[in-house]
Coordinates of C-alpha atoms in Angstrom, one line a residue:
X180 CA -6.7 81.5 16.1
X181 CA -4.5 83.0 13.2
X182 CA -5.0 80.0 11.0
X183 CA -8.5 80.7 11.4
X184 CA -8.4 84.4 10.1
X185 CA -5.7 84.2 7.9
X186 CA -8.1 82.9 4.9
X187 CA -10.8 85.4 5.2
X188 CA -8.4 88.5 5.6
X189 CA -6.9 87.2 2.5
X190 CA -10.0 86.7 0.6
X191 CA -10.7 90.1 1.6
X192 CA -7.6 91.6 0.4
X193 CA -7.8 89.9 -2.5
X194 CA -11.2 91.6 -3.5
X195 CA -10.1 94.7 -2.4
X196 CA -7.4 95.0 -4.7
X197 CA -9.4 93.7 -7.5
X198 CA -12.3 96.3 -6.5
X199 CA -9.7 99.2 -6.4
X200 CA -7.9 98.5 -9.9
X201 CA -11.3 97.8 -11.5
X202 CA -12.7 100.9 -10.2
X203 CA -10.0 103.4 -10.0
X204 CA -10.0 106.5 -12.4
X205 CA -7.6 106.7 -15.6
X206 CA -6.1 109.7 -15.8
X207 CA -4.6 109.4 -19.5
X208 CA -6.8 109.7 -22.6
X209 CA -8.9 106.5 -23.9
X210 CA -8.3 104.8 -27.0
X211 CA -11.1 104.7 -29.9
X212 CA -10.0 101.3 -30.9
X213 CA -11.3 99.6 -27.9
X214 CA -14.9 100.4 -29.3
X215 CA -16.5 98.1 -31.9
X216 CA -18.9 99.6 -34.7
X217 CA -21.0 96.5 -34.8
X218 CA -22.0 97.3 -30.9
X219 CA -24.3 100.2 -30.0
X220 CA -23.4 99.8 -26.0
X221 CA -22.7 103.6 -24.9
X222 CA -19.1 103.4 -22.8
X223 CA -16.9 106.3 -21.7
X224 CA -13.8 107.7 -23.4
X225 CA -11.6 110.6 -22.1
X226 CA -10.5 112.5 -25.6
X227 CA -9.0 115.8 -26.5
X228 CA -11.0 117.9 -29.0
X229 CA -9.3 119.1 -32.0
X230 CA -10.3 122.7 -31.6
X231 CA -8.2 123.7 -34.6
X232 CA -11.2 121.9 -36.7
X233 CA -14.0 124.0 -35.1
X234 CA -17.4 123.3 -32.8
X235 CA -20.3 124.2 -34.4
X236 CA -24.0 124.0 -33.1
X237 CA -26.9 123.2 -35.1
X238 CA -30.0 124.0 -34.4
X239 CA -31.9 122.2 -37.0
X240 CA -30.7 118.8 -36.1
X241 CA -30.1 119.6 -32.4
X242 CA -26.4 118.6 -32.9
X243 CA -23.0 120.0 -31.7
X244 CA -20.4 118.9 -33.7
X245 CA -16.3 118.6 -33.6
X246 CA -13.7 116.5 -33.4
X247 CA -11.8 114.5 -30.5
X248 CA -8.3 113.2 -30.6
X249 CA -7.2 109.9 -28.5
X250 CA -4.4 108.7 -26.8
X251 CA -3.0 107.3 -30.1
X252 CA -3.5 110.5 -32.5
X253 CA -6.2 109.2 -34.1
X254 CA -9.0 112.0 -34.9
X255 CA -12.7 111.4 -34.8
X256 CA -15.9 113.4 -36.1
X257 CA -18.3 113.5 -32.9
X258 CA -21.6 114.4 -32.9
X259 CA -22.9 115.5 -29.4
X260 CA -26.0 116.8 -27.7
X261 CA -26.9 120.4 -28.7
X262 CA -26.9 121.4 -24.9
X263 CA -23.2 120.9 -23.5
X264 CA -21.6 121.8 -20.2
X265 CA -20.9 125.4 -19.3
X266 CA -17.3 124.8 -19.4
X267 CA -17.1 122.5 -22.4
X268 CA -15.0 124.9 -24.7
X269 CA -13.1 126.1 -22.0
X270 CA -11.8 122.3 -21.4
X271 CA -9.3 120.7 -23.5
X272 CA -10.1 117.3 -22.5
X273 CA -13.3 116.2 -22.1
X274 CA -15.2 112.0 -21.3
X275 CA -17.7 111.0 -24.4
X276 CA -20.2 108.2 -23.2
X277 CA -21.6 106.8 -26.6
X278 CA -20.5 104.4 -29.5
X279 CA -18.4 104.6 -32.7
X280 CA -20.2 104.3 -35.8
X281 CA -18.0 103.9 -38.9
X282 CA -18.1 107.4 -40.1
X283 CA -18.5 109.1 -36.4
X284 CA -18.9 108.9 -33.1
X285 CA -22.3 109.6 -31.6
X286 CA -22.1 111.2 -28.2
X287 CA -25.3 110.9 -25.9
X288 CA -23.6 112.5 -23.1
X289 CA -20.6 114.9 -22.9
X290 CA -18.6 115.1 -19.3
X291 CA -16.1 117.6 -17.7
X292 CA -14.1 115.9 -15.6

């Protein structure tokens, strides 16, 4: 009877952990290297924005601009959505879900986490 179980509670285990590592939240800030220029695929990054450098909105281009710091220093123009959280310039930290051009990053979504 325990030979019998043994393989499926282990299998189960074995995804569980897998699931959990895969899935759980990173607390630290993200890394702009791990993003290729040559791929448009929007992915999430947790940065720090630079708010020595300014935000400024733009109405004409329907752009909010500043830049973001990552977990190795390295500082990045972002261009984000005209329309940002309520909170955003109250937060130090903030997730960008986009892709890294060679000059910028282009936000399409800016989150408070």
């Amino acid at each position: 009877m325990v030979k019998k179980l043994f393989v499926p509670i282990m299998l189960v285990v074995v995804v569980a952990v897998i699931y959990l590592t895969y899935f759980s939240k990173k607390e630290g800030l993200g890394s702009f290297s791990d993003f290729d220029t040559n791929n448009n695929a929007n992915k999430d990054i947790r940065v720090e924005i630079v708010t020595e450098r300014g935000i400024r909105k733009d109405e004409a281009s329907g752009a909010t601009t500043f830049y973001a710091r990552d977990k190795n220093g390295v500082e990045v123009f972002v261009q984000a959505p005209l329309m940002l959280p309520p909170s955003f310039e109250m937060n130090t930290v903030v997730t960008l879900r986009g892709h890294l051009h060679k000059e910028y990053f282009h936000a399409a979504e800016v989150m408070i986490k």
